[in-house]
Amino acid sequence: GWTDSDEGQFTWEIKSGTTASPYTGPKYDHTVKNETGKYLLLEASNQGFLYKAIIESPKFNVSVEQDYCLSFYYLMHGKHVFSLTIYSTIPGFRNPSRSMVFKVTGPKSIDGTDWKYAQMPVKRPNLKVDRLVQFYFDGVRGQSFYSDIAIDDGRFEPKKCEPILSKDLKDLRTTKPYT
């Protein structure tokens, strides 16, 4: 399953309902949209500026299909939200062990209900590399407790990412296929 990484200074928390701090974080989860649903939260209170919380996905076999889609919802509400970066263990040009596949910085959500959708196409690697891929969700705390970041409904599926309808483009964060 999903595990906390030793590389961060604090951890993602499983939460439900609204966060303790006002004007930051979600009011509720994305799935059921009420106080009973759960989501992962980078709780910025009592943490240091630029401290990281990193969670690692399970390892996924990418040797069977040609196309895969990583998708999730995120909420970055608060005036000092810093960044959320997703890394993959598919080797990259500059780093043979990890590659950045997604990054978003600053406040993106207008309030605690404004969940944003992101998807990243992943192609089967052409290189002779380990066919198990893992993703790291790396959240960085900003300069104050107004820096909460939440993620919900993460999926990694053996299929092409779905086309996005034009009405959804304002909320979309997507990247080019990654091989």
PDB file of C-alpha atoms in Angstrom:
ATOM      1  CA  GLY A   1       0.000   0.000   0.000  1.00  0.00           C
ATOM      2  CA  TRP A   2       0.885   3.656   0.343  1.00  0.00           C
ATOM      3  CA  THR A   3       3.657   4.459   2.828  1.00  0.00           C
ATOM      4  CA  ASP A   4       5.300   7.530   4.297  1.00  0.00           C
ATOM      5  CA  SER A   5       8.800   8.180   3.008  1.00  0.00           C
ATOM      6  CA  ASP A   6      11.753   8.639   5.342  1.00  0.00           C
ATOM      7  CA  GLU A   7      12.898  11.513   3.079  1.00  0.00           C
ATOM      8  CA  GLY A   8      10.345  13.983   4.488  1.00  0.00           C
ATOM      9  CA  GLN A   9      10.424  15.949   7.751  1.00  0.00           C
ATOM     10  CA  PHE A  10       6.769  15.134   8.541  1.00  0.00           C
ATOM     11  CA  THR A  11       3.989  12.914   7.201  1.00  0.00           C
ATOM     12  CA  TRP A  12       0.771  13.042   5.237  1.00  0.00           C
ATOM     13  CA  GLU A  13      -2.237  12.398   7.494  1.00  0.00           C
ATOM     14  CA  ILE A  14      -5.495  10.609   6.753  1.00  0.00           C
ATOM     15  CA  LYS A  15      -8.218  13.151   7.571  1.00  0.00           C
ATOM     16  CA  SER A  16     -11.950  13.671   7.218  1.00  0.00           C
ATOM     17  CA  GLY A  17     -14.048  16.817   7.405  1.00  0.00           C
ATOM     18  CA  THR A  18     -12.606  20.300   7.629  1.00  0.00           C
ATOM     19  CA  THR A  19      -9.073  21.085   8.797  1.00  0.00           C
ATOM     20  CA  ALA A  20      -8.396  22.699  12.180  1.00  0.00           C
ATOM     21  CA  SER A  21      -6.918  25.869  10.649  1.00  0.00           C
ATOM     22  CA  PRO A  22      -9.216  28.469   9.062  1.00  0.00           C
ATOM     23  CA  TYR A  23      -8.719  29.708   5.477  1.00  0.00           C
ATOM     24  CA  THR A  24      -6.631  26.706   4.421  1.00  0.00           C
ATOM     25  CA  GLY A  25      -7.174  23.070   3.536  1.00  0.00           C
ATOM     26  CA  PRO A  26     -10.330  21.250   2.483  1.00  0.00           C
ATOM     27  CA  LYS A  27     -13.799  21.496   3.949  1.00  0.00           C
ATOM     28  CA  TYR A  28     -14.401  17.836   3.011  1.00  0.00           C
ATOM     29  CA  ASP A  29     -13.055  15.075   0.770  1.00  0.00           C
ATOM     30  CA  HIS A  30     -13.551  14.882  -2.994  1.00  0.00           C
ATOM     31  CA  THR A  31     -15.230  11.449  -3.141  1.00  0.00           C
ATOM     32  CA  VAL A  32     -18.369  11.745  -0.998  1.00  0.00           C
ATOM     33  CA  LYS A  33     -18.129  15.491  -0.378  1.00  0.00           C
ATOM     34  CA  ASN A  34     -19.033  15.389   3.305  1.00  0.00           C
ATOM     35  CA  GLU A  35     -17.398  15.092   6.729  1.00  0.00           C
ATOM     36  CA  THR A  36     -17.320  11.263   6.625  1.00  0.00           C
ATOM     37  CA  GLY A  37     -15.109  10.937   3.527  1.00  0.00           C
ATOM     38  CA  LYS A  38     -11.334  10.632   3.903  1.00  0.00           C
ATOM     39  CA  TYR A  39      -8.419  12.302   2.115  1.00  0.00           C
ATOM     40  CA  LEU A  40      -4.669  12.740   2.607  1.00  0.00           C
ATOM     41  CA  LEU A  41      -3.580  16.027   4.162  1.00  0.00           C
ATOM     42  CA  LEU A  42      -0.275  17.823   4.464  1.00  0.00           C
ATOM     43  CA  GLU A  43      -1.140  19.619   7.717  1.00  0.00           C
ATOM     44  CA  ALA A  44       1.055  22.733   7.770  1.00  0.00           C
ATOM     45  CA  SER A  45       0.471  23.686  11.416  1.00  0.00           C
ATOM     46  CA  ASN A  46       3.490  23.229  13.689  1.00  0.00           C
ATOM     47  CA  GLN A  47       5.842  22.424  10.778  1.00  0.00           C
ATOM     48  CA  GLY A  48       8.848  24.332   9.460  1.00  0.00           C
ATOM     49  CA  PHE A  49       9.054  26.485   6.328  1.00  0.00           C
ATOM     50  CA  LEU A  50       9.935  24.291   3.295  1.00  0.00           C
ATOM     51  CA  TYR A  51       9.540  21.074   5.318  1.00  0.00           C
ATOM     52  CA  LYS A  52       8.438  18.146   3.155  1.00  0.00           C
ATOM     53  CA  ALA A  53       5.892  15.375   3.559  1.00  0.00           C
ATOM     54  CA  ILE A  54       6.391  12.558   1.045  1.00  0.00           C
ATOM     55  CA  ILE A  55       4.169   9.554   0.479  1.00  0.00           C
ATOM     56  CA  GLU A  56       5.148   6.614  -1.745  1.00  0.00           C
ATOM     57  CA  SER A  57       2.723   4.646  -3.872  1.00  0.00           C
ATOM     58  CA  PRO A  58       2.798   0.870  -4.117  1.00  0.00           C
ATOM     59  CA  LYS A  59       4.900  -0.513  -6.979  1.00  0.00           C
ATOM     60  CA  PHE A  60       2.957  -0.971 -10.211  1.00  0.00           C
ATOM     61  CA  ASN A  61       3.891  -3.362 -13.024  1.00  0.00           C
ATOM     62  CA  VAL A  62       4.091  -1.382 -16.285  1.00  0.00           C
ATOM     63  CA  SER A  63       5.277  -4.205 -18.554  1.00  0.00           C
ATOM     64  CA  VAL A  64       1.843  -5.483 -19.647  1.00  0.00           C
ATOM     65  CA  GLU A  65       0.088  -2.575 -21.377  1.00  0.00           C
ATOM     66  CA  GLN A  66       1.457   0.220 -23.564  1.00  0.00           C
ATOM     67  CA  ASP A  67      -0.455   3.045 -21.851  1.00  0.00           C
ATOM     68  CA  TYR A  68      -1.268   3.872 -18.236  1.00  0.00           C
ATOM     69  CA  CYS A  69      -2.912   6.826 -16.534  1.00  0.00           C
ATOM     70  CA  LEU A  70      -2.073   8.271 -13.112  1.00  0.00           C
ATOM     71  CA  SER A  71      -4.849  10.571 -11.915  1.00  0.00           C
ATOM     72  CA  PHE A  72      -5.863  12.249  -8.671  1.00  0.00           C
ATOM     73  CA  TYR A  73      -7.573  15.284  -7.193  1.00  0.00           C
ATOM     74  CA  TYR A  74      -5.745  17.905  -5.148  1.00  0.00           C
ATOM     75  CA  LEU A  75      -6.722  20.928  -3.124  1.00  0.00           C
ATOM     76  CA  MET A  76      -4.235  23.761  -2.486  1.00  0.00           C
ATOM     77  CA  HIS A  77      -6.147  26.414  -0.565  1.00  0.00           C
ATOM     78  CA  GLY A  78      -4.304  28.896   1.657  1.00  0.00           C
ATOM     79  CA  LYS A  79      -2.359  32.079   1.004  1.00  0.00           C
ATOM     80  CA  HIS A  80       1.042  30.462   1.687  1.00  0.00           C
ATOM     81  CA  VAL A  81       0.613  27.092  -0.084  1.00  0.00           C
ATOM     82  CA  PHE A  82       3.982  26.150  -1.552  1.00  0.00           C
ATOM     83  CA  SER A  83       4.177  23.096  -3.859  1.00  0.00           C
ATOM     84  CA  LEU A  84       3.081  19.586  -4.756  1.00  0.00           C
ATOM     85  CA  THR A  85       5.416  17.535  -6.959  1.00  0.00           C
ATOM     86  CA  ILE A  86       4.955  13.991  -8.250  1.00  0.00           C
ATOM     87  CA  TYR A  87       8.027  11.905  -9.070  1.00  0.00           C
ATOM     88  CA  SER A  88       8.194   8.549 -10.841  1.00  0.00           C
ATOM     89  CA  THR A  89      10.858   5.839 -10.578  1.00  0.00           C
ATOM     90  CA  ILE A  90      11.030   5.654 -14.367  1.00  0.00           C
ATOM     91  CA  PRO A  91      14.576   6.888 -15.089  1.00  0.00           C
ATOM     92  CA  GLY A  92      14.843  10.422 -16.372  1.00  0.00           C
ATOM     93  CA  PHE A  93      17.289  12.387 -18.442  1.00  0.00           C
ATOM     94  CA  ARG A  94      18.906  14.156 -15.474  1.00  0.00           C
ATOM     95  CA  ASN A  95      18.233  11.621 -12.736  1.00  0.00           C
ATOM     96  CA  PRO A  96      18.652   7.896 -13.370  1.00  0.00           C
ATOM     97  CA  SER A  97      16.495   6.902 -10.397  1.00  0.00           C
ATOM     98  CA  ARG A  98      13.607   9.401 -10.328  1.00  0.00           C
ATOM     99  CA  SER A  99      11.843  11.784 -12.702  1.00  0.00           C
ATOM    100  CA  MET A 100       9.438  14.642 -12.067  1.00  0.00           C
ATOM    101  CA  VAL A 101       6.121  14.007 -13.843  1.00  0.00           C
ATOM    102  CA  PHE A 102       3.967  16.777 -12.335  1.00  0.00           C
ATOM    103  CA  LYS A 103       4.416  19.973 -10.343  1.00  0.00           C
ATOM    104  CA  VAL A 104       2.050  22.681  -9.178  1.00  0.00           C
ATOM    105  CA  THR A 105       2.931  25.642  -6.957  1.00  0.00           C
ATOM    106  CA  GLY A 106       1.041  28.240  -4.976  1.00  0.00           C
ATOM    107  CA  PRO A 107      -2.628  28.461  -4.055  1.00  0.00           C
ATOM    108  CA  LYS A 108      -4.763  26.908  -6.816  1.00  0.00           C
ATOM    109  CA  SER A 109      -8.083  26.366  -5.038  1.00  0.00           C
ATOM    110  CA  ILE A 110     -10.382  29.330  -4.344  1.00  0.00           C
ATOM    111  CA  ASP A 111     -11.818  27.695  -1.217  1.00  0.00           C
ATOM    112  CA  GLY A 112     -11.948  24.454   0.745  1.00  0.00           C
ATOM    113  CA  THR A 113     -14.308  22.790  -1.747  1.00  0.00           C
ATOM    114  CA  ASP A 114     -12.384  23.593  -4.962  1.00  0.00           C
ATOM    115  CA  TRP A 115     -10.710  20.244  -5.756  1.00  0.00           C
ATOM    116  CA  LYS A 116      -8.602  20.222  -8.948  1.00  0.00           C
ATOM    117  CA  TYR A 117      -8.106  17.215 -11.226  1.00  0.00           C
ATOM    118  CA  ALA A 118      -4.713  16.124 -12.529  1.00  0.00           C
ATOM    119  CA  GLN A 119      -3.737  13.279 -14.815  1.00  0.00           C
ATOM    120  CA  MET A 120      -0.437  12.057 -16.178  1.00  0.00           C
ATOM    121  CA  PRO A 121      -0.181   9.632 -19.096  1.00  0.00           C
ATOM    122  CA  VAL A 122       2.552   7.031 -18.516  1.00  0.00           C
ATOM    123  CA  LYS A 123       3.827   4.835 -21.350  1.00  0.00           C
ATOM    124  CA  ARG A 124       5.584   1.519 -20.944  1.00  0.00           C
ATOM    125  CA  PRO A 125       9.315   2.336 -20.761  1.00  0.00           C
ATOM    126  CA  ASN A 126      11.310   1.464 -23.880  1.00  0.00           C
ATOM    127  CA  LEU A 127      14.505   1.120 -21.895  1.00  0.00           C
ATOM    128  CA  LYS A 128      15.556  -2.055 -20.158  1.00  0.00           C
ATOM    129  CA  VAL A 129      14.588  -0.860 -16.715  1.00  0.00           C
ATOM    130  CA  ASP A 130      12.750  -2.336 -13.789  1.00  0.00           C
ATOM    131  CA  ARG A 131       9.161  -2.744 -15.003  1.00  0.00           C
ATOM    132  CA  LEU A 132       7.823  -1.827 -11.575  1.00  0.00           C
ATOM    133  CA  VAL A 133       7.125   1.884 -11.244  1.00  0.00           C
ATOM    134  CA  GLN A 134       6.455   3.825  -8.073  1.00  0.00           C
ATOM    135  CA  PHE A 135       5.219   7.390  -7.550  1.00  0.00           C
ATOM    136  CA  TYR A 136       6.223   9.860  -4.834  1.00  0.00           C
ATOM    137  CA  PHE A 137       3.820  12.645  -3.831  1.00  0.00           C
ATOM    138  CA  ASP A 138       6.070  15.368  -2.407  1.00  0.00           C
ATOM    139  CA  GLY A 139       4.292  18.227  -0.616  1.00  0.00           C
ATOM    140  CA  VAL A 140       6.229  21.254   0.640  1.00  0.00           C
ATOM    141  CA  ARG A 141       4.974  23.537   3.412  1.00  0.00           C
ATOM    142  CA  GLY A 142       4.957  27.282   2.811  1.00  0.00           C
ATOM    143  CA  GLN A 143       5.844  30.115   5.203  1.00  0.00           C
ATOM    144  CA  SER A 144       2.831  29.764   7.531  1.00  0.00           C
ATOM    145  CA  PHE A 145       0.098  27.358   8.614  1.00  0.00           C
ATOM    146  CA  TYR A 146      -1.963  28.678   5.659  1.00  0.00           C
ATOM    147  CA  SER A 147      -0.197  26.010   3.566  1.00  0.00           C
ATOM    148  CA  ASP A 148      -2.371  22.882   3.767  1.00  0.00           C
ATOM    149  CA  ILE A 149      -2.374  20.585   0.724  1.00  0.00           C
ATOM    150  CA  ALA A 150      -4.778  17.669   0.260  1.00  0.00           C
ATOM    151  CA  ILE A 151      -4.941  14.795  -2.238  1.00  0.00           C
ATOM    152  CA  ASP A 152      -7.778  12.362  -2.889  1.00  0.00           C
ATOM    153  CA  ASP A 153      -9.009   9.673  -5.285  1.00  0.00           C
ATOM    154  CA  GLY A 154      -5.598   8.652  -6.627  1.00  0.00           C
ATOM    155  CA  ARG A 155      -5.683   6.041  -9.390  1.00  0.00           C
ATOM    156  CA  PHE A 156      -3.139   4.273 -11.580  1.00  0.00           C
ATOM    157  CA  GLU A 157      -4.909   2.440 -14.383  1.00  0.00           C
ATOM    158  CA  PRO A 158      -3.813   0.418 -17.426  1.00  0.00           C
ATOM    159  CA  LYS A 159      -5.394   2.669 -20.051  1.00  0.00           C
ATOM    160  CA  LYS A 160      -4.889   5.914 -21.911  1.00  0.00           C
ATOM    161  CA  CYS A 161      -5.904   9.003 -19.971  1.00  0.00           C
ATOM    162  CA  GLU A 162      -9.401  10.134 -20.904  1.00  0.00           C
ATOM    163  CA  PRO A 163      -9.768  13.180 -23.144  1.00  0.00           C
ATOM    164  CA  ILE A 164     -10.869  16.224 -21.177  1.00  0.00           C
ATOM    165  CA  LEU A 165     -13.971  18.107 -22.269  1.00  0.00           C
ATOM    166  CA  SER A 166     -13.501  21.826 -22.926  1.00  0.00           C
ATOM    167  CA  LYS A 167     -15.752  22.724 -19.973  1.00  0.00           C
ATOM    168  CA  ASP A 168     -13.227  20.967 -17.701  1.00  0.00           C
ATOM    169  CA  LEU A 169     -10.073  22.619 -19.066  1.00  0.00           C
ATOM    170  CA  LYS A 170      -9.986  25.392 -16.456  1.00  0.00           C
ATOM    171  CA  ASP A 171      -9.514  22.753 -13.724  1.00  0.00           C
ATOM    172  CA  LEU A 172      -7.130  20.465 -15.618  1.00  0.00           C
ATOM    173  CA  ARG A 173      -3.450  19.917 -14.920  1.00  0.00           C
ATOM    174  CA  THR A 174      -1.986  17.356 -17.314  1.00  0.00           C
ATOM    175  CA  THR A 175       1.437  16.525 -18.616  1.00  0.00           C
ATOM    176  CA  LYS A 176       2.791  15.017 -21.817  1.00  0.00           C
ATOM    177  CA  PRO A 177       3.079  11.227 -21.949  1.00  0.00           C
ATOM    178  CA  TYR A 178       6.078  10.071 -19.992  1.00  0.00           C
ATOM    179  CA  THR A 179       8.203   7.155 -21.220  1.00  0.00           C
TER     180      THR A 179
END
